[in-house]
Structures are given as C-alpha cells and as structure tokens.
C-alpha cells in the first residue's frame, strides 16, 4: 500500500530541508576551519620566511611572556626594527622613541617562532629607558642560533611594552 500523495510530498520536502540545512552547516564549518588555517598576511606583518636578504619583523600576538602589568602596548614606539638570520644566527636592532611627556622604560621582546603552530624557538628580552622625546637604540646580537634550513622556515616577532619610569 502506498502513502497518500500529500504525505509523500511532505516527507520529500522535509528531507530536502534537512539536506539543505546539513549542507549549509557543513559549508559554515568549512569556512570557519579555512579561516583558522588561512595563511594570508596577518595585520601588521608578513608571513614570509626570513632569509639572509629579507628581514621579517611582525608584532607578536597578545599573551606573550612580557610582563605588561601596569604597562601599555607600545609597538608603535618601535622604529626601524630589523630582525634577520644570517647562517642560522638571529640578530635584532631597532629604536624605541618616547613620545610621552615623562620618561618611559621599554621592554622589547624579540622571539623567533615556527609559524607552523607558532611555537617559540628562541627569545630575548631587551629593556631600555628613554627620556621624553628621545630615541634609544635596542639591540640583541646573536640571540638565537639554529640551522640555516630551520631559520629559513622561521619568523621573527616582537612585543613592546612601556612603563612609566
């Protein structure tokens, strides 16, 4: 015995609606997953691997090891950052410029990270005091060593915090 036509039509419509909902849900899940693994350029920096010829410095994501209690993010105060590896030896130079009306103490954390998982493979913390309106050089020579092949895969990121001082 076959079902009346109206029941069959209702059942088919319900099945199509469920299928459409499942397809929409899978599309959303796929889009979210793609967004989490997207390798486009992050705000404020490039994902290009550092090399002997092309330095790469990117602002660090929040929640690095710099103790910023009582301080403020001051990445805009870091000028002329240059971080690069030569034959697997990483070095960093830059200048912090104090635009505040009082003396400031800067903590610049320079990290070499593996962008595949963002694990930190080497780091150096630099502290500098700058009087109002003054620029102070910051430097970390040979702060991390690794093979040249690994250095070509890794990236340099910085975090800058300033405290009144």
PDB file of C-alpha atoms in Angstrom, residues 9 25 30 50 53 60 67 73 81 97-98 126-127 135 144 147 153 164-165:
ATOM      1  CA  UNK A   9       5.263  15.332  -0.773  1.00  0.00           C
ATOM      2  CA  UNK A  25      26.070  23.768   8.271  1.00  0.00           C
ATOM      3  CA  UNK A  30      34.394  24.509   6.312  1.00  0.00           C
ATOM      4  CA  UNK A  50      63.114  35.369   6.913  1.00  0.00           C
ATOM      5  CA  UNK A  53      68.334  39.055   2.302  1.00  0.00           C
ATOM      6  CA  UNK A  60      53.615  39.435  18.458  1.00  0.00           C
ATOM      7  CA  UNK A  67      55.086  41.235  31.966  1.00  0.00           C
ATOM      8  CA  UNK A  73      51.445  48.092  24.471  1.00  0.00           C
ATOM      9  CA  UNK A  81      63.013  47.133  13.504  1.00  0.00           C
ATOM     10  CA  UNK A  97      61.108  56.551  20.523  1.00  0.00           C
ATOM     11  CA  UNK A  98      59.395  58.010  23.562  1.00  0.00           C
ATOM     12  CA  UNK A 126      65.627  43.899  25.940  1.00  0.00           C
ATOM     13  CA  UNK A 127      64.981  46.757  28.358  1.00  0.00           C
ATOM     14  CA  UNK A 135      65.011  57.785  20.811  1.00  0.00           C
ATOM     15  CA  UNK A 144      69.299  32.616  18.843  1.00  0.00           C
ATOM     16  CA  UNK A 147      70.429  25.584  11.330  1.00  0.00           C
ATOM     17  CA  UNK A 153      61.305  28.442   7.872  1.00  0.00           C
ATOM     18  CA  UNK A 164      56.343  54.998  33.192  1.00  0.00           C
ATOM     19  CA  UNK A 165      59.813  55.206  34.536  1.00  0.00           C
TER      20      UNK A 165
END
